[in-house]
Short mmCIF file of C-alpha atoms in Angstrom, two decimals:
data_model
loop_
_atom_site.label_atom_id
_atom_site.label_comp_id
_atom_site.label_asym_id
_atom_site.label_seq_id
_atom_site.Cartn_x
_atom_site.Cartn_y
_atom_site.Cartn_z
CA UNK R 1 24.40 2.50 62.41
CA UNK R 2 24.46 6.31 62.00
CA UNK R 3 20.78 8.12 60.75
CA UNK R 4 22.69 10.16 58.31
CA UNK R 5 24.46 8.60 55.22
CA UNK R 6 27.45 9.08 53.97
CA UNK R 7 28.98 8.03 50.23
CA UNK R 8 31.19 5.30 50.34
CA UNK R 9 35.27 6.39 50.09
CA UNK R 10 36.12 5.95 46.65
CA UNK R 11 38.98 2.50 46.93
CA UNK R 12 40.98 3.78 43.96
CA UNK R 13 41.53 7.84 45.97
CA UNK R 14 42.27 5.55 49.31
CA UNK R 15 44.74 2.44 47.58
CA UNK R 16 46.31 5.94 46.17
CA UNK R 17 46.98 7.66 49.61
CA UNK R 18 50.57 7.97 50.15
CA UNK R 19 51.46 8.67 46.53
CA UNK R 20 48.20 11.97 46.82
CA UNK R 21 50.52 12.36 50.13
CA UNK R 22 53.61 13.05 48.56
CA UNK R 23 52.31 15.11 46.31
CA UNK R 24 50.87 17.51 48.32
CA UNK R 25 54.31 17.22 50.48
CA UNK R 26 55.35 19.16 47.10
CA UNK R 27 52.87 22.16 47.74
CA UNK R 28 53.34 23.42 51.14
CA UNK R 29 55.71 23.62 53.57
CA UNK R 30 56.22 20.53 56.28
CA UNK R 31 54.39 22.07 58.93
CA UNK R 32 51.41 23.03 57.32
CA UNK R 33 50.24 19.06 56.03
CA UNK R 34 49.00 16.72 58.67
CA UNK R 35 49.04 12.91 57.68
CA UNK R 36 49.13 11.20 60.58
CA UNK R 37 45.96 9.21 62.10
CA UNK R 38 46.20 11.20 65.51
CA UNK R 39 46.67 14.21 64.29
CA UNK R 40 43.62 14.14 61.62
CA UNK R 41 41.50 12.86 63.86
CA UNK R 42 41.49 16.52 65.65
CA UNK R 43 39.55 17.32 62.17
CA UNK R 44 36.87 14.09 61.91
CA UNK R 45 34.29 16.65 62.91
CA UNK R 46 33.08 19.80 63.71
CA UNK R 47 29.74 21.27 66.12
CA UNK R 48 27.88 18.19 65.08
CA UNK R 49 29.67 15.72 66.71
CA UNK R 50 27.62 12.78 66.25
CA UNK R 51 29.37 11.86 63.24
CA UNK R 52 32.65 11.55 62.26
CA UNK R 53 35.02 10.60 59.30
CA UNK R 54 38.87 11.03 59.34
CA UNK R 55 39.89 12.88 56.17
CA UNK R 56 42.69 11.69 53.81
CA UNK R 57 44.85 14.37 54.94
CA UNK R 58 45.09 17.78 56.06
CA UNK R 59 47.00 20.95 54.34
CA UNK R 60 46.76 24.11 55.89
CA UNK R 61 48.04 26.57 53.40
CA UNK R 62 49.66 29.96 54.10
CA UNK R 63 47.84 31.92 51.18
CA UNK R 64 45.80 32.39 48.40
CA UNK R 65 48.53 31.40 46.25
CA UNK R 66 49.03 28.14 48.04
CA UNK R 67 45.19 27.00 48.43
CA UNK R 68 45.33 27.64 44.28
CA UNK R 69 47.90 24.71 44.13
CA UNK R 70 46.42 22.64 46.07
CA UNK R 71 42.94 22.63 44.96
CA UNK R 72 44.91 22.51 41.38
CA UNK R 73 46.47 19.36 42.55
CA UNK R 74 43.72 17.51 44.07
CA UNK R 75 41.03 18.46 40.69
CA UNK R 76 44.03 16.76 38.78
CA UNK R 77 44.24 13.67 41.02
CA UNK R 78 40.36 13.40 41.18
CA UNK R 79 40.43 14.20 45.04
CA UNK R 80 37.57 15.48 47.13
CA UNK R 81 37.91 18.90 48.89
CA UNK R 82 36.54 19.43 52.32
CA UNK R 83 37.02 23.50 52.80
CA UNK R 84 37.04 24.15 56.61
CA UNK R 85 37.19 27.35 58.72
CA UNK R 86 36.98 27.01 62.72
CA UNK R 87 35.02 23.89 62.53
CA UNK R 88 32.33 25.21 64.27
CA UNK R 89 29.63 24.29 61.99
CA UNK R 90 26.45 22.77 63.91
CA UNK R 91 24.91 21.43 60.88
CA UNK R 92 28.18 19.10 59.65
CA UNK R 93 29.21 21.25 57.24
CA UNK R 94 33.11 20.56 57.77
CA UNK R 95 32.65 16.80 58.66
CA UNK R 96 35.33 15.06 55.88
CA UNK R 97 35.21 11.83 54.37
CA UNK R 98 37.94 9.27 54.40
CA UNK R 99 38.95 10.18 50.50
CA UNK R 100 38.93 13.73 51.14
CA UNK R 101 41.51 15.90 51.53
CA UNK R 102 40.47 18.73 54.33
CA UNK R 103 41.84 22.17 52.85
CA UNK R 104 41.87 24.45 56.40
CA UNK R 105 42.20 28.64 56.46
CA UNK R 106 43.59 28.48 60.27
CA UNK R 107 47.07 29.91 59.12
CA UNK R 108 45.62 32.73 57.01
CA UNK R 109 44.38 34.93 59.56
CA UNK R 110 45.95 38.66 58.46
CA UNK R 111 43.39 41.56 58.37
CA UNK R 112 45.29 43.02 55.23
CA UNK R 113 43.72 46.74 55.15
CA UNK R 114 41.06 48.92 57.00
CA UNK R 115 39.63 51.90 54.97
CA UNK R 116 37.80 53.65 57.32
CA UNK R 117 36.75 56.25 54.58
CA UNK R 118 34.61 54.20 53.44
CA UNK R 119 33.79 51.30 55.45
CA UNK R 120 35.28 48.84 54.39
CA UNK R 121 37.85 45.87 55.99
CA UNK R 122 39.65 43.30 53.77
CA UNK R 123 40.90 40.59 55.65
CA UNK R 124 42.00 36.97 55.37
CA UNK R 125 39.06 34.57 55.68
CA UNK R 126 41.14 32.38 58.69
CA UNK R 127 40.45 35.86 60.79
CA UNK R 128 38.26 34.93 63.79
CA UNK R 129 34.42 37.14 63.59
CA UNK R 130 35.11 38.92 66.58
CA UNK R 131 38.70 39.92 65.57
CA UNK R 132 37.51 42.48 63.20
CA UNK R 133 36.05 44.48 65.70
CA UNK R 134 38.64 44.31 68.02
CA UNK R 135 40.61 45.92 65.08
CA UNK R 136 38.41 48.57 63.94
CA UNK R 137 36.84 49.23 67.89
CA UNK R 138 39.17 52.15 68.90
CA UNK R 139 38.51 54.58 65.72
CA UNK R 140 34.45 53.80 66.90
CA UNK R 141 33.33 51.01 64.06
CA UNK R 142 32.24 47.87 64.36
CA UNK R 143 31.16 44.70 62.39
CA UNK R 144 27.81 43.75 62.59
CA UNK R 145 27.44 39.75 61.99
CA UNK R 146 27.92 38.41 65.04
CA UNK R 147 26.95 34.88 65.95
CA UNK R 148 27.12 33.02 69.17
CA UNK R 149 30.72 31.35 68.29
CA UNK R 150 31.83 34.75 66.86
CA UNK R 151 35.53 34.06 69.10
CA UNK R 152 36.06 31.05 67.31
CA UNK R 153 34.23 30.71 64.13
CA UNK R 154 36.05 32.39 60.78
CA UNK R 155 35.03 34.63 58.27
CA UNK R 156 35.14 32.08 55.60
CA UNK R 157 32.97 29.84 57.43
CA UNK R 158 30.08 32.69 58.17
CA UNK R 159 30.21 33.37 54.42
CA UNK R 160 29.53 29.61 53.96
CA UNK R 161 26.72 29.44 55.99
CA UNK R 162 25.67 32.87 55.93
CA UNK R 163 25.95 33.20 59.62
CA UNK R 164 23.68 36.05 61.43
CA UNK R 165 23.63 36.55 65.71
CA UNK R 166 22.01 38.53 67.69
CA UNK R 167 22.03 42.23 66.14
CA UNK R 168 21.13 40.48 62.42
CA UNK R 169 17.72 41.95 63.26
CA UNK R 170 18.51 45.39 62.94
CA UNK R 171 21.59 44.96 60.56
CA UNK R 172 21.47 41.90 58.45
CA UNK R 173 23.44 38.56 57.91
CA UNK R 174 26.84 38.31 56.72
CA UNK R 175 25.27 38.82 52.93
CA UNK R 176 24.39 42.29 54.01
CA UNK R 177 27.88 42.78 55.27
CA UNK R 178 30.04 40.98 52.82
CA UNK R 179 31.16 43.40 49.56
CA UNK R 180 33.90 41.23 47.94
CA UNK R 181 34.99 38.23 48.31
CA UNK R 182 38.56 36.27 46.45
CA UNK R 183 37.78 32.82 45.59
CA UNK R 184 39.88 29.59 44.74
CA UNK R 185 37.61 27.27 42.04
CA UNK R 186 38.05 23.82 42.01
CA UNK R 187 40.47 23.78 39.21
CA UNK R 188 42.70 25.93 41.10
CA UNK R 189 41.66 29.30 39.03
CA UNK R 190 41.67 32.86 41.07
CA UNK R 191 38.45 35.13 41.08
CA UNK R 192 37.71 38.20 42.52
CA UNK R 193 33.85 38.86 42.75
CA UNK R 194 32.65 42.16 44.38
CA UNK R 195 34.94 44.45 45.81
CA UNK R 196 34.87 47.37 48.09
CA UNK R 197 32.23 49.26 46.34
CA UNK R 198 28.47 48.63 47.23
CA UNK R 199 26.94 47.45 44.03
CA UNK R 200 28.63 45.81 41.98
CA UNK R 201 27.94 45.31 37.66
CA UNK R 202 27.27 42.48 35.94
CA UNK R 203 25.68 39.15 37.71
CA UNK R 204 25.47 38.87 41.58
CA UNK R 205 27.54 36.64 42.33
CA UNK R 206 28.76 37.49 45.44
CA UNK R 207 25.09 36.56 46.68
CA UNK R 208 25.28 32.82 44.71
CA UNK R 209 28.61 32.15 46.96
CA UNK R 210 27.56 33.44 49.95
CA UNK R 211 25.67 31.02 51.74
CA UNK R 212 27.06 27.87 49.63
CA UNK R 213 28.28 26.09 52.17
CA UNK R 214 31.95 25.60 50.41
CA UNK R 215 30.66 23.96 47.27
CA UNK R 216 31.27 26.75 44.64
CA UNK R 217 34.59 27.29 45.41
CA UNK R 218 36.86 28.43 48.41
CA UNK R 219 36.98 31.83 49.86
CA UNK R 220 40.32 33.01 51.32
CA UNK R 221 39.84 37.00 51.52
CA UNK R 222 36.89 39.13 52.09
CA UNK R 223 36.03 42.68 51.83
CA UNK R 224 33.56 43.35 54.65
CA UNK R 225 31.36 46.12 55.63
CA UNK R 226 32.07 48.39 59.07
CA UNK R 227 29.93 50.39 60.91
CA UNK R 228 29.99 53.46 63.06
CA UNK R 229 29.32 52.40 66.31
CA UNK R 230 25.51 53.74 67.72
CA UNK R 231 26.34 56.45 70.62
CA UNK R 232 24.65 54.43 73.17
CA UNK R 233 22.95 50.96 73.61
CA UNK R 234 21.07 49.27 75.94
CA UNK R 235 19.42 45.84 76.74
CA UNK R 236 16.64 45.01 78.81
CA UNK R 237 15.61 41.64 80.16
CA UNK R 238 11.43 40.95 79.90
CA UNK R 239 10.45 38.12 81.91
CA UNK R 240 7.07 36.64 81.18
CA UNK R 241 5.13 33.80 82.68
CA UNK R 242 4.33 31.98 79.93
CA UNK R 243 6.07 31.21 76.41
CA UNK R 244 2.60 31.65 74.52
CA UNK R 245 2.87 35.51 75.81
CA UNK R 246 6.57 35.68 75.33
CA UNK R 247 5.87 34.99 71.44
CA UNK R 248 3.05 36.72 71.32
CA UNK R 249 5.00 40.30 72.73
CA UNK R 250 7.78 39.60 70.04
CA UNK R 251 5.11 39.18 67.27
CA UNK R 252 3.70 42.57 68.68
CA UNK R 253 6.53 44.47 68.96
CA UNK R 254 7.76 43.33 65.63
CA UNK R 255 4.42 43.88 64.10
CA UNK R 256 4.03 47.41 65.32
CA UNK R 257 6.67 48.43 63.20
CA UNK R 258 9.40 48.48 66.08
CA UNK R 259 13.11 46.99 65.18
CA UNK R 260 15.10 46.88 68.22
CA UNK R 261 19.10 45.93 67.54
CA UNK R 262 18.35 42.91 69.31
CA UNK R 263 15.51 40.49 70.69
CA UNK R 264 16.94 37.51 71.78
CA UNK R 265 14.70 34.39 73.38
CA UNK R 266 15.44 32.16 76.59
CA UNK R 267 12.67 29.33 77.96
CA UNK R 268 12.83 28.37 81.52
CA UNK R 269 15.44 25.83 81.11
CA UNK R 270 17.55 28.02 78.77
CA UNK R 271 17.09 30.84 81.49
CA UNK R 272 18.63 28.30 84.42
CA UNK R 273 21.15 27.02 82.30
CA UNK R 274 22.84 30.24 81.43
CA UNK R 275 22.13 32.28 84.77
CA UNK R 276 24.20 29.09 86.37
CA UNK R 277 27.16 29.77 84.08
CA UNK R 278 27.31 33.70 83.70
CA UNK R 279 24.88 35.32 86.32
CA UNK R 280 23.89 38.24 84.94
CA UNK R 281 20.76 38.50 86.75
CA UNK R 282 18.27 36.39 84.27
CA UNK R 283 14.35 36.36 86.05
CA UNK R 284 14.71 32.93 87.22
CA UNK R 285 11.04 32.97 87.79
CA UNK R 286 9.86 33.45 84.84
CA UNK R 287 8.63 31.36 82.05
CA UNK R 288 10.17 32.63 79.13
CA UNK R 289 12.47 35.89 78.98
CA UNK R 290 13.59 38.22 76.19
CA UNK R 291 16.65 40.35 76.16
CA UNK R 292 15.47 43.30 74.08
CA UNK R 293 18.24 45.97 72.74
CA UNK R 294 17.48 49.47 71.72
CA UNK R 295 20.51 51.90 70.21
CA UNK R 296 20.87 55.53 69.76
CA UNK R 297 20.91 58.50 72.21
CA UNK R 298 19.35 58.82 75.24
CA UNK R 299 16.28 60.12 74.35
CA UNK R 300 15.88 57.56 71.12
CA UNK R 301 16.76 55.02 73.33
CA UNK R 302 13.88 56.28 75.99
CA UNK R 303 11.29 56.66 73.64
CA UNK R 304 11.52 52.94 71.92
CA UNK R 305 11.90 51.78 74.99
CA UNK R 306 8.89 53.26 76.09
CA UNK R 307 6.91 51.55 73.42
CA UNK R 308 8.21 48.33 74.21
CA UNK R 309 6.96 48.11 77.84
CA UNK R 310 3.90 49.20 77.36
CA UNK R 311 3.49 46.31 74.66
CA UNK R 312 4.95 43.72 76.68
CA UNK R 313 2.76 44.85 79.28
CA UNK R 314 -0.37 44.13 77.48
CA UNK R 315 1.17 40.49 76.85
CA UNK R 316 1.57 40.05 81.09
CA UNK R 317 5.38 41.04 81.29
CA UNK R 318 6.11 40.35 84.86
CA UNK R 319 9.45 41.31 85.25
CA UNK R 320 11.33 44.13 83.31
CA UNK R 321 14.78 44.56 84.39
CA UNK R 322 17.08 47.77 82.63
CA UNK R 323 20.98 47.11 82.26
CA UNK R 324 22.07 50.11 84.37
CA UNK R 325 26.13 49.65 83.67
CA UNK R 326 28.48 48.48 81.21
CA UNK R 327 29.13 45.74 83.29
CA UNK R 328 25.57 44.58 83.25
CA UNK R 329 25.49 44.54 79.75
CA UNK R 330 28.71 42.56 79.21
CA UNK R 331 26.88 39.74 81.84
CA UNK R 332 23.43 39.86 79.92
CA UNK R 333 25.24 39.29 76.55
CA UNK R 334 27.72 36.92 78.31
CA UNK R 335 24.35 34.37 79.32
CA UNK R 336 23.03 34.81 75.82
CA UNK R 337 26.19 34.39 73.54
CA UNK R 338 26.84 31.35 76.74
CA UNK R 339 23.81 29.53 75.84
CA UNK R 340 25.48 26.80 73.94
CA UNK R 341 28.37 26.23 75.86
CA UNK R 342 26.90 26.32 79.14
CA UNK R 343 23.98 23.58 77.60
CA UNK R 344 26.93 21.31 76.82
CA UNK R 345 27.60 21.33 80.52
CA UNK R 346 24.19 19.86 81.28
CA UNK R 347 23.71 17.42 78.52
CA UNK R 348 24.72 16.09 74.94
CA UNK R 349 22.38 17.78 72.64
CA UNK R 350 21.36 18.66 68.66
CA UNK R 351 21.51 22.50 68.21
CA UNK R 352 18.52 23.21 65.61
CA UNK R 353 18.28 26.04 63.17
CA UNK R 354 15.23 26.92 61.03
CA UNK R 355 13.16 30.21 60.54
CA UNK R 356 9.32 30.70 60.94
CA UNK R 357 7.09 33.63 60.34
CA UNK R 358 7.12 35.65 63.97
CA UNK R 359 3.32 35.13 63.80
CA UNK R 360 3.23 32.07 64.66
CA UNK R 361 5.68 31.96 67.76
CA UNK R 362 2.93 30.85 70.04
CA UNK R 363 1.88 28.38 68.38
CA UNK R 364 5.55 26.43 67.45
CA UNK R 365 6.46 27.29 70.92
CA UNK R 366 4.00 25.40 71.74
CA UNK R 367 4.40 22.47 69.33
CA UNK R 368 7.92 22.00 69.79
CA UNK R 369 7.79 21.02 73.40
CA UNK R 370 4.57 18.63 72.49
CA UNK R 371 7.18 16.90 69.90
CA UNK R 372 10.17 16.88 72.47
CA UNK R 373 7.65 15.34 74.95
CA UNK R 374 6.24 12.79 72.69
CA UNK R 375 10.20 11.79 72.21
CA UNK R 376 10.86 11.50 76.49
CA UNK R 377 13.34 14.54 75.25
CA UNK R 378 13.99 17.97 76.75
CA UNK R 379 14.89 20.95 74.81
CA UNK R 380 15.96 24.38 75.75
CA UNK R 381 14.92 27.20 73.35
CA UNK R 382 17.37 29.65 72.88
CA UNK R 383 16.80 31.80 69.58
CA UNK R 384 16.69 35.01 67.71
CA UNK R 385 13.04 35.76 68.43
CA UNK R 386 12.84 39.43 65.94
CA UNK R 387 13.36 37.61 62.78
CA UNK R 388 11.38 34.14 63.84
CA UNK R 389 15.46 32.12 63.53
CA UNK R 390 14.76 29.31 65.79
CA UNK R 391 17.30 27.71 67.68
CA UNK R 392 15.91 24.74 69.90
CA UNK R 393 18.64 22.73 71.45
CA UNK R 394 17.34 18.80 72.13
CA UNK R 395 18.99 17.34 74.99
CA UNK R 396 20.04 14.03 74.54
CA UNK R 397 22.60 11.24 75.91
CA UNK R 398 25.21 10.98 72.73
CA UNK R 399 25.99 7.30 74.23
CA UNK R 400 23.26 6.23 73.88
CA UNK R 401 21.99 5.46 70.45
CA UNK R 402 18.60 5.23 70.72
CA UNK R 403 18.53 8.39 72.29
CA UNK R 404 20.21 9.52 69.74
CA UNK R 405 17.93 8.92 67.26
CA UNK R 406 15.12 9.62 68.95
CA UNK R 407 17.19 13.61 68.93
CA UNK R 408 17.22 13.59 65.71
CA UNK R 409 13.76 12.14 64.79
CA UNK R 410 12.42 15.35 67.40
CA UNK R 411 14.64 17.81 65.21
CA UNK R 412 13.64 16.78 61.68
CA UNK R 413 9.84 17.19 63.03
CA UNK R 414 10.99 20.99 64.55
CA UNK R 415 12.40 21.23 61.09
CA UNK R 416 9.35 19.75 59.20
CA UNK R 417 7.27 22.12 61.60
CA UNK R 418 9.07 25.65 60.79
CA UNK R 419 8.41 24.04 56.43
CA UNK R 420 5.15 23.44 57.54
CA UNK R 421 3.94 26.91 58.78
CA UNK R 422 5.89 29.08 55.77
CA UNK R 423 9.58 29.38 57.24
CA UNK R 424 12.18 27.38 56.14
CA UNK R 425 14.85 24.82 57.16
CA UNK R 426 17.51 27.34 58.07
CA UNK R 427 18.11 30.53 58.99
CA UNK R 428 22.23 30.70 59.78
CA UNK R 429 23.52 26.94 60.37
CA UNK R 430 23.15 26.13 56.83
CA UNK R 431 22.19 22.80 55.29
CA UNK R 432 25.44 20.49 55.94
CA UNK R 433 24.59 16.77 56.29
CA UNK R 434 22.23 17.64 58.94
CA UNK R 435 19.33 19.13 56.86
CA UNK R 436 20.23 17.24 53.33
CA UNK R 437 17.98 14.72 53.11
CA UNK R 438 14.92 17.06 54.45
CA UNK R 439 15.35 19.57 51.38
CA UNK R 440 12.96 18.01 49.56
CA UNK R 441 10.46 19.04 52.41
CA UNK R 442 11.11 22.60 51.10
CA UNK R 443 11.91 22.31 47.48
CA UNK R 444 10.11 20.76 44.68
CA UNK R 445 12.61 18.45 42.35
CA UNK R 446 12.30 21.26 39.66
CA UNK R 447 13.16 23.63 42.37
CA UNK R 448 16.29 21.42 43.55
CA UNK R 449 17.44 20.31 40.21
CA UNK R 450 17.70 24.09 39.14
CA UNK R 451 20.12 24.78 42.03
CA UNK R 452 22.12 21.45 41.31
CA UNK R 453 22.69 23.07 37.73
CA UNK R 454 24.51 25.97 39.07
CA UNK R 455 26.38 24.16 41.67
CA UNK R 456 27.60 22.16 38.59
CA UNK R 457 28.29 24.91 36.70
CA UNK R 458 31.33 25.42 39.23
CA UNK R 459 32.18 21.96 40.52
CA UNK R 460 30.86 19.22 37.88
CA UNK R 461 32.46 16.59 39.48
CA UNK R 462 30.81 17.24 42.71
CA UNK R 463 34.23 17.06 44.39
CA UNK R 464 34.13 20.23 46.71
CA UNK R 465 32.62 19.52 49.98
CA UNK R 466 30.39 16.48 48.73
CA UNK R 467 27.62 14.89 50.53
CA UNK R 468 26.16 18.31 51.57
CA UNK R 469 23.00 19.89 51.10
CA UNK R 470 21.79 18.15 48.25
CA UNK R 471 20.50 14.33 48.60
CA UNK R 472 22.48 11.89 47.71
CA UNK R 473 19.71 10.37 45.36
CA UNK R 474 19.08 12.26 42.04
CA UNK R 475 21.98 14.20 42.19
CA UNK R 476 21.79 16.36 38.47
CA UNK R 477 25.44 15.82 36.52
CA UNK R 478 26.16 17.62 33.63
#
């Protein structure tokens, strides 16, 4: 008996199967629809593997052109659409249902133009995070977003979630690095909204899809924003005895005014875990440890630095430890951007995601481990500390389905917690399944019903990724 609910498949879309089959046989090519069992099983779930649902059937279209047909199709038949990038969602927001057909960008994955003039890349949304810097690297530019699964994850699937990583704290999540965007609507009609200029007229709506999880429409191009790389940049690792002064130095720092590139968060058992898979050199000694980046020139680098230290030092910094080589640096950022991975190793566990005010570090720091405790649960805390994004991971046995639940009972109090003390229940994993049913934690009914409206407004059938974000109960139709 699974914790989280799913809709039951509608019997009319299933008795239907092979004839939706052939018709999407029609669309695309042979090799780019998957219909049999084995082979859609490889897309019953994504990061959250806990739960699982083998779609209808899988297309993976070419092109703009050919997601337009088949999301034309499928609103004729009356056919859900599951959108899905890399599948590395952590909150299940590419887990299908069994009368769903999954609609996949791994095929479209051409970086179509770089204008280096003025900043801008439009690529494919299949392309990879990290694969637009590797294109833009060698004329000095960069692209900012960069989240832990940033060699796997897409484009399209950071715009769905609004995905962030480590240097968001200095230069913003994908919304503040996303210009234009084209966009399939469920009836199969083409939009462009935004473009390569900065500010675009009429309504935002390139800030309404960003961050909707696939349920406005599917994205299949994007125009992003590059930077110019800084001239130098380096990280530092702060070890501290105690998580209550870890916190407390990051709500210092933060509250003096400082904004490092980066100020990333281990705990003691996050600290083991990834100096056993990428030893870079983590203070194994130490309670808690940040990994602090400053950017800029020698002497800006210095002087920030320099006001750093001496504020970790009033919060009993034990160990401070300078990258002093490129090769350093890659192994510091190779433990951090590790973390996940290397947990798996160890244990089964729930990756969490919500956002607090960095005032109150200490004190959820401090609550989160009471609630794992009170559960017989471990968790290793592994987040972006500057802008208060949690990321707790609860270790758990996945065979076990008690222990299961118990997980997910501790998370949905972590996520109750961040509500609780005036953050919110995400900060980059988006909603998904994971997070649905606690919305109205956050939001009043007026508040949800408001947002349902809109979503309607593109989708009033509910057909594109259902079962997400919104409860299931007192779902507004038109």
């Amino acid at each position: 008996m699974t914790a989280i609910a799913f809709p039951l498949p509608d019997a009319g879309i299933m008795a239907r199967r092979d004839e939706i089959v052939a018709g999407l046989a029609t669309l695309v090519p042979f090799d780019c629809l998957i219909t049999s069992m084995n082979e859609r099983r490889a897309f019953e779930t994504d990061g959250l593997t806990g739960y699982r649902k083998v779609p209808l059937a899988v297309v993976l279209p070419r092109n703009t052109e050919e997601v337009a047909a088949v999301m034309r199709y499928c609103h004729q038949q009356g056919v859900k659409v599951v959108p899905r990038g890399a599948g590395t969602s952590l909150s299940g927001g590419a887990i299908p249902q069994e009368d769903a057909v999954v609609i996949g960008i791994a095929k479209m994955n051409r970086i179509l133009d770089i204008d280096y003039a003025n900043r801008a890349a439009r690529v494919e949304a299949g392309v990879t995070n990290l694969s637009i810097t590797g294109a833009v690297v060698h004329e000095g530019f960069f692209y900012a977003p960069d989240p832990s699964s940033q060699l796997a994850c897409t484009i399209a699937g950071n715009i769905g979630m609004n995905s962030g990583g480590a240097h968001c704290l200095k230069y913003g999540v994908t919304a503040n690095n996303v210009l234009g965007v084209r966009m399939v609507l469920a009836d199969g009609a083409i939009v462009d909204i935004g473009g390569e200029h900065l500010d675009a007229e009429g309504l935002d709506l390139l800030s309404l899809v960003i961050g909707s999880e696939g349920q406005l429409g599917m994205v299949t191009e994007a125009t992003v924003r590059i930077l110019r790389s800084a001239e130098g940049a380096q990280p530092v690792l702060f070890g501290f005895a105690s998580t209550e002064e870890a916190g407390a130095a990051v709500a210092a720092i933060i509250g003096a005014g400082i904004i490092p590139v980066a100020m990333e968060y281990m705990d003691r058992l996050a600290i083991q875990i990834c100096e056993d898979f990428a030893h870079a050199g983590y203070p194994l000694d130490a309670e808690a440890m940040l990994i602090i980046e400053v950017e800029g020139s020698e002497d800006e680098m210095a002087a920030q630095l320099g006001r750093i230290i001496a504020i970790a030092k009033q919060h009993g910094v034990k160990t401070v430890k300078e990258s002093r080589s490129a090769m350093e640096t890659a192994a510091i950022w190779k433990g951090r951007k590790s973390a996940f991975g290397a947990t798996g190793k160890v244990a089964d566990y729930i990756c969490m995601d919500g956002t607090i005010p960095t005032g109150r570090l200490p004190d959820v720091l401090a609550r989160i481990t009471a609630i794992c405790d009170g559960h017989g649960l471990r968790a290793a805390n592994v987040f972006h500390a500057g802008d208060g994004n949690l990321h707790p991971l609860v270790l758990y046995n996945i065979n076990d389905p008690a222990e299961q639940e118990k997980a997910e009972d501790a998370g949905n109090q972590i996520l109750k917690l961040c509500v609780e003390v005036g953050g919110c229940l995400t900060g980059e994993h988006g909603v998904g399944i994971e997070k649905r049913d606690l919305m109205t934690c956050q939001f009043s009914t007026i508040d949800l019903d408001q947002q349902m409206r809109v979503r309607a407004v593109f989708d009033p059938g509910w057909r594109l990724n259902p079962a997400k974000v919104f409860p299931l109960e007192g779902r507004f139709t038109p």
